[in-house]
Amino acid sequence: MKVLKNARLIDGTGASPVNSATIVIDGNRIIEVTARNRGDFPADAEIIDVAGMTVLPGLIDCHDHLANHRYDMAHRWGLDEPASTRHLRTAAVLRHTLEAGYTMIRDAAGLDAGFKRAIDEGLIPGPRLLVTIAIISPIGGIGDRVSPSGHECLVPADPALPRGVANGVEDVRRVVRLMVRAGADVIKCATTGGASSRAGHGPRDRAFTLDEMKALVDEAHLLGRRVMCHAVGGPGLRVAIEAGVDSIEHGCYLDEDRELIPMMAERKIAFVPTLAVYEYHRESPAPHVRERARALRAHHLESVGRALAAGVNVVAGTDAGGHGHPNNAVELEYLVVAGLTPMQAIQAATSRAAECLGLAHDIGTLEKGKWADLVLVDGDPLKDVRVLQDPQRIKRVVKGGATVISRP
C-alpha cells in the first residue's frame, strides 16, 4: 500500500482543488481519495508526505508520433540511420515522455505494436500506449509515400508497419483489417491534406469519398476500434464528420462551415486541435508550409473557441514527432492562449482526453477504482499551466501504483 498525504488535489473532474488530500493506492489502483486525515494504515504502508505539492492525474496526449523525429524525407522513409538506432531513439523519447508526467499516449502513426508490448512486459519504461500503426488514405493522400519526383518509396515495407493506401470501399475495409492485424488499437485516417503535406495537396484538399469513409468507420467500429481522422478543412472535413469518425484531428477550418461544430457536438465527436505543431509550421523552412500554417491560425483559434462554446470535447494532442519531441505539456499552454481556462486545459489532458480514448473508466481522474496514474508538481498549474513543462517541477510520476521517477 502507498499513501500520499497532505496533497493539493486537482482530480481532473473540473472540481475545485482540495487541500490536505490523502490518496491511498493498493497495487495498481486507487482505493481511496479523501480530504480527512487518517492514521490507521497498515504498518507496512509506504507513507509519503507531499505537503506543498499539487497532485494531478497522469497526463494524456491524444495525438503524438513517438517514432518520428524529423520531417525530412530520408527520415520518413527510414534511410537516415539503422533501424536499431531509430528504435533506441524512440525508446528514449518514451522514457522522457513518461518522466514528464505523461502516463498515456495515443500514437497517431509510425509506432509499431512492439513498443506497446515492450512497455507492458517491462522491457523499457514508457507511458501506456494506444497505437494506430499507419495513416489510411487514398492514392495521393498523406499516407501515400511518394517523392517530389513522383517515385514511390522503394524501401521494403515493414510488416509491423503496413502501408495505409486504400482506394474504394472494399479496399478501405481490407486496409482497416490489415491495421488491426498489425496491432492497431485505433484506426487513423486522413480526409484532407495538411500544412506539411506536399505542394498541391493542402489543408482544404479532399481525400476519400463519403462512401469510402462510411465503410472505413463501419469496419473499424465492427472491429471495436475508434477512428481518429486528420481533417483540416474544406469538403474533406465535412466528409469525416458525416461519416461518424470519433475524433477530428486538427480541424483548423471548422469555423468556415457553421453546420460542422453543432454536428460534432450532437454526435459526440471529439476535437483534437494540435495547436503546438502549427507553431512549428509557421517557421518552417518550406515556403508552402509556412504560408499554409500562417493562413490558418486565426481560423484555428476561432474553431477552438466555437467548439468549446458548443460543448464539443476539446482535448490535448501535440502532433509531436516531425518537429521533434518538446515537452507535451506545451499544448496546454497553447490551449489557454486559444481561450481555455487552465482548469479546462488540464481536463483536456486528463478526464476529457480519457473520454476521447474511451478509457474514462480507468484513467483521467483521481478517483476510487481508477488506475493509480498520477503526477506530483511543485507549483500551481491553475495559476500558470506552464509549470507542467518544467522537468524539475515534476517531482514524482506514478504509473499503475509504481513510482517511475522521484526528484528531490
XYZ file of C-alpha atoms in Angstrom:
408
model
C 0.000 0.000 0.000
C 1.159 3.533 -0.854
C -0.318 6.614 0.846
C 0.178 10.174 -0.402
C -0.915 12.666 2.238
C -1.192 16.459 2.536
C -1.510 16.906 -1.232
C -3.214 19.773 -3.015
C -5.501 17.722 -5.234
C -6.659 18.594 -8.750
C -8.597 15.432 -9.520
C -9.226 16.012 -13.246
C -13.008 16.258 -12.982
C -13.029 20.062 -13.093
C -13.875 20.324 -9.407
C -12.107 22.958 -7.317
C -8.767 21.898 -5.814
C -8.840 20.135 -2.455
C -6.180 20.914 0.129
C -4.662 18.343 2.504
C -5.948 15.428 0.435
C -4.944 11.818 1.012
C -4.679 9.317 -1.827
C -4.451 5.621 -0.960
C -3.081 3.196 -3.539
C -3.233 -0.573 -3.287
C -1.484 -2.422 -6.070
C -2.129 -0.580 -9.332
C -5.435 1.048 -8.314
C -6.605 3.943 -6.186
C -8.696 2.648 -3.319
C -9.448 5.946 -1.557
C -9.303 9.711 -2.111
C -10.215 11.785 0.917
C -9.655 15.194 2.493
C -9.672 13.822 6.056
C -6.577 12.840 7.999
C -6.134 9.169 8.660
C -3.633 7.289 10.771
C -4.978 3.753 10.639
C -2.907 2.469 7.731
C -1.151 -0.913 7.856
C 2.314 -0.878 9.434
C 3.953 -1.779 6.112
C 2.217 1.038 4.175
C 4.541 3.474 2.414
C 3.529 6.916 3.718
C 4.640 9.803 1.504
C 4.140 13.348 2.759
C 3.690 15.575 -0.294
C 2.882 18.823 1.507
C 3.300 21.815 -0.772
C 2.830 19.738 -3.922
C -0.050 19.639 -6.387
C -1.170 16.182 -7.440
C -2.928 15.615 -10.775
C -3.955 12.567 -12.777
C -1.297 11.224 -15.114
C -1.348 13.399 -18.220
C -2.567 12.221 -21.633
C -1.541 13.253 -25.158
C -4.161 12.163 -27.697
C -2.037 12.789 -30.798
C 1.691 12.069 -30.856
C 4.162 10.441 -33.259
C 6.639 8.892 -30.874
C 8.696 7.071 -33.524
C 9.072 10.114 -35.787
C 11.909 12.508 -35.114
C 12.212 14.754 -38.195
C 10.234 15.800 -41.266
C 12.893 15.230 -43.938
C 12.141 12.515 -46.459
C 15.207 10.386 -45.683
C 13.952 10.052 -42.137
C 10.353 9.474 -43.167
C 11.497 6.630 -45.407
C 13.850 5.178 -42.780
C 17.006 5.822 -44.810
C 18.960 8.112 -42.474
C 20.031 5.628 -39.776
C 19.901 1.923 -38.913
C 16.555 0.696 -37.675
C 18.169 -0.272 -34.360
C 19.365 3.291 -33.772
C 15.952 4.664 -34.582
C 14.246 2.224 -32.218
C 16.603 3.166 -29.386
C 15.956 6.837 -30.113
C 12.226 6.142 -29.859
C 12.725 4.249 -26.587
C 14.471 7.328 -25.157
C 11.513 9.503 -26.188
C 9.119 7.095 -24.479
C 11.110 7.296 -21.244
C 11.375 11.093 -21.319
C 7.652 11.397 -22.052
C 6.763 9.264 -19.046
C 9.173 11.158 -16.795
C 7.472 14.409 -17.840
C 4.222 13.183 -16.287
C 2.559 11.676 -19.362
C 1.272 8.230 -18.466
C -0.871 7.675 -21.584
C -0.195 8.481 -25.247
C -2.296 7.786 -28.316
C 0.238 7.443 -31.108
C -1.095 8.742 -34.418
C 1.024 6.570 -36.758
C 4.576 5.351 -37.071
C 4.913 3.400 -33.835
C 4.564 -0.346 -34.203
C 2.780 -2.513 -31.655
C 6.073 -3.987 -30.445
C 6.769 -0.860 -28.399
C 3.480 -1.273 -26.572
C 4.391 -4.891 -25.851
C 7.864 -3.902 -24.662
C 6.414 -1.403 -22.183
C 3.748 -3.829 -20.976
C 6.407 -6.504 -20.403
C 8.682 -4.089 -18.557
C 11.471 -4.216 -21.154
C 11.546 -0.427 -21.464
C 9.900 2.370 -19.466
C 7.172 4.363 -21.122
C 3.585 5.563 -20.930
C 0.579 3.401 -21.604
C 0.047 3.328 -25.356
C -2.706 3.180 -27.916
C -1.238 2.668 -31.392
C -2.657 3.318 -34.852
C 0.232 1.777 -36.863
C -0.190 3.817 -40.098
C -2.370 6.523 -41.645
C -5.014 5.251 -44.059
C -5.514 7.498 -47.092
C -6.125 7.049 -50.831
C -3.502 7.401 -53.552
C -2.162 10.949 -53.303
C -3.227 11.320 -49.681
C -0.917 11.972 -46.757
C -0.403 8.236 -46.205
C 0.944 7.762 -49.755
C 4.750 7.741 -49.624
C 5.719 9.438 -52.883
C 8.802 11.561 -53.506
C 8.739 15.020 -55.139
C 9.963 13.327 -58.358
C 6.923 11.063 -58.319
C 8.810 7.903 -57.370
C 7.252 5.720 -54.734
C 9.294 4.737 -51.700
C 11.392 1.724 -52.737
C 12.247 0.652 -49.199
C 10.562 -2.696 -48.463
C 7.510 -2.318 -46.240
C 7.950 -3.305 -42.600
C 5.288 -5.937 -41.834
C 4.867 -4.312 -38.415
C 4.009 -1.030 -40.183
C 1.937 -1.964 -43.245
C 1.239 0.767 -45.756
C -2.069 2.557 -45.459
C -3.005 3.408 -49.060
C -6.565 2.282 -49.819
C -8.835 3.010 -52.780
C -12.518 2.200 -52.992
C -14.960 0.860 -50.456
C -13.750 -2.754 -50.392
C -10.069 -1.814 -50.286
C -10.715 0.554 -47.397
C -12.253 -2.305 -45.416
C -9.270 -4.520 -46.296
C -6.730 -1.981 -45.072
C -8.626 -1.371 -41.821
C -8.409 -5.118 -41.196
C -4.714 -5.039 -42.091
C -4.063 -2.376 -39.452
C -5.997 -4.315 -36.839
C -3.996 -7.442 -37.672
C -0.795 -5.425 -37.161
C -1.975 -4.453 -33.682
C -3.822 -1.157 -34.160
C -5.868 -0.126 -31.114
C -7.279 2.853 -33.040
C -7.736 3.490 -36.764
C -6.094 6.656 -38.118
C -7.194 8.057 -41.463
C -6.970 11.303 -43.422
C -9.661 13.045 -45.469
C -7.635 16.167 -46.359
C -4.091 17.284 -46.940
C -2.279 19.269 -44.288
C 0.051 22.153 -43.655
C 3.149 19.999 -44.101
C 1.887 17.741 -46.887
C 3.213 18.029 -50.429
C 2.560 21.109 -52.510
C -0.710 20.550 -54.347
C -2.387 18.641 -51.516
C -3.213 21.232 -48.913
C -5.462 21.710 -45.880
C -8.688 22.104 -47.873
C -7.967 19.418 -50.496
C -10.157 16.363 -50.131
C -9.213 12.684 -49.841
C -11.741 9.824 -49.729
C -15.383 9.880 -50.754
C -18.214 9.772 -48.252
C -18.919 6.137 -49.184
C -15.280 5.198 -48.564
C -15.254 6.927 -45.202
C -18.534 5.362 -44.127
C -17.057 1.968 -44.968
C -13.881 2.773 -43.034
C -15.759 3.893 -39.950
C -18.170 0.975 -40.139
C -15.373 -1.582 -40.431
C -13.377 -0.009 -37.618
C -16.382 0.085 -35.310
C -17.300 -3.504 -36.165
C -13.784 -4.454 -35.056
C -14.104 -2.448 -31.832
C -11.765 0.369 -32.880
C -12.347 4.098 -32.679
C -11.459 6.300 -35.637
C -9.282 9.390 -35.413
C -9.272 11.459 -38.599
C -6.773 14.014 -39.870
C -9.149 16.598 -41.338
C -8.118 20.232 -41.645
C -10.731 21.961 -43.786
C -12.885 22.020 -46.877
C -15.191 19.238 -48.081
C -12.955 16.522 -46.613
C -13.617 17.861 -43.126
C -17.355 17.571 -43.661
C -16.972 14.052 -45.068
C -15.175 12.919 -41.901
C -17.879 14.304 -39.626
C -20.759 12.996 -41.750
C -19.129 9.550 -41.783
C -19.128 9.486 -37.977
C -15.457 9.440 -37.012
C -14.758 9.540 -33.277
C -12.331 12.465 -33.274
C -11.292 15.225 -35.626
C -7.561 15.880 -35.589
C -6.501 19.480 -36.402
C -9.898 20.794 -37.628
C -8.371 24.202 -38.317
C -11.130 25.405 -40.642
C -14.142 24.168 -38.690
C -15.245 27.797 -38.440
C -15.837 28.045 -42.187
C -18.877 25.740 -42.223
C -21.336 26.732 -39.487
C -23.008 23.292 -39.512
C -19.932 21.249 -38.574
C -19.364 22.129 -34.922
C -23.040 21.554 -33.974
C -22.824 18.203 -35.797
C -19.738 17.288 -33.770
C -21.474 18.237 -30.527
C -24.575 16.222 -31.400
C -22.572 13.152 -32.438
C -20.099 13.469 -29.549
C -17.105 13.735 -31.890
C -14.042 14.961 -30.012
C -11.804 17.764 -31.296
C -8.010 17.429 -31.046
C -6.747 20.782 -32.412
C -2.989 20.017 -32.086
C -2.055 23.681 -31.740
C 1.613 23.018 -30.969
C 2.524 21.626 -34.372
C 1.314 24.744 -36.179
C 3.559 26.930 -34.038
C 6.400 24.950 -35.588
C 4.983 25.012 -39.117
C 4.694 28.799 -39.089
C 8.510 28.916 -39.037
C 9.043 26.020 -41.453
C 11.894 26.283 -43.963
C 9.416 25.184 -46.666
C 7.593 28.270 -48.040
C 4.331 26.457 -48.822
C 4.184 25.024 -45.290
C 4.852 28.433 -43.704
C 2.174 30.056 -45.834
C -0.445 27.423 -45.005
C 0.255 27.475 -41.265
C 0.131 31.251 -41.047
C -3.060 31.443 -43.104
C -4.964 29.025 -40.892
C -4.017 30.435 -37.465
C -6.956 32.810 -36.970
C -9.393 30.162 -38.228
C -7.864 27.584 -35.895
C -8.250 29.736 -32.796
C -11.801 30.665 -33.793
C -12.627 26.991 -34.313
C -11.386 26.066 -30.833
C -13.436 28.851 -29.247
C -16.621 27.902 -31.077
C -16.166 24.200 -30.347
C -15.688 24.878 -26.660
C -18.790 27.093 -26.540
C -20.836 24.414 -28.320
C -19.902 21.722 -25.804
C -17.564 19.776 -28.081
C -14.968 17.764 -26.159
C -11.725 19.680 -26.853
C -8.716 17.567 -25.914
C -4.934 17.884 -25.885
C -2.644 16.478 -28.561
C 0.699 17.858 -29.720
C 1.216 16.114 -33.090
C 4.839 15.931 -31.972
C 7.399 13.911 -33.886
C 8.275 15.670 -37.114
C 9.117 18.833 -35.182
C 10.971 16.857 -32.539
C 9.650 15.976 -29.115
C 9.149 19.076 -26.994
C 7.501 18.676 -23.612
C 3.969 17.504 -24.369
C 2.533 19.976 -21.850
C 3.324 22.828 -24.252
C -0.068 22.026 -25.805
C -1.796 23.069 -22.571
C -0.168 26.489 -22.804
C -1.464 26.917 -26.354
C -4.945 25.747 -25.355
C -5.019 28.514 -22.745
C -3.946 31.011 -25.421
C -6.866 29.701 -27.518
C -9.344 30.525 -24.751
C -9.472 27.568 -22.382
C -9.047 28.249 -18.684
C -6.088 26.491 -17.017
C -8.561 24.059 -15.436
C -10.118 23.303 -18.828
C -6.656 22.801 -20.310
C -5.800 20.339 -17.531
C -9.064 18.494 -18.184
C -8.167 18.432 -21.883
C -5.120 16.367 -20.901
C -6.854 14.253 -18.237
C -10.583 13.490 -17.977
C -11.571 14.874 -21.388
C -8.680 13.073 -23.044
C -9.662 9.818 -21.339
C -13.203 10.227 -22.702
C -11.804 10.741 -26.192
C -9.836 7.495 -25.903
C -12.748 5.536 -24.459
C -10.776 4.904 -21.264
C -12.604 7.127 -18.776
C -13.431 4.075 -16.666
C -9.729 3.589 -15.894
C -7.802 6.854 -16.286
C -8.164 10.616 -16.465
C -9.309 11.352 -12.911
C -8.062 10.570 -9.414
C -10.986 8.602 -8.053
C -11.543 5.317 -6.274
C -11.143 2.359 -8.603
C -9.074 4.151 -11.263
C -5.543 3.145 -12.206
C -3.039 4.828 -9.914
C -1.533 7.103 -12.574
C -0.601 10.481 -11.138
C 1.921 13.289 -11.240
C 3.143 15.484 -8.380
C 4.065 19.040 -9.303
C 5.959 21.725 -7.417
C 3.708 24.694 -8.157
C 0.164 25.590 -9.072
C -0.749 24.856 -12.714
C -4.031 26.714 -12.237
C -2.045 29.916 -11.797
C 0.447 29.118 -14.557
C -0.087 25.962 -16.588
C 3.466 26.285 -17.911
C 4.848 24.770 -14.693
C 3.921 21.398 -16.205
C 6.596 21.943 -18.879
C 9.461 22.212 -16.390
C 11.006 18.776 -15.717
C 12.442 19.989 -12.413
C 8.932 20.897 -11.207
C 7.664 17.371 -11.925
C 8.678 15.823 -8.608
C 7.112 12.381 -8.821
C 5.396 10.333 -11.508
C 3.408 7.237 -10.569
C 2.121 4.782 -13.171
C -0.024 1.874 -12.079
C 0.942 2.441 -8.464
C 4.694 2.246 -9.171
C 6.880 5.320 -8.826
C 8.686 5.740 -12.139
C 10.641 8.860 -11.190
C 11.146 10.830 -7.994
C 13.059 14.102 -7.955
C 14.264 15.942 -4.838
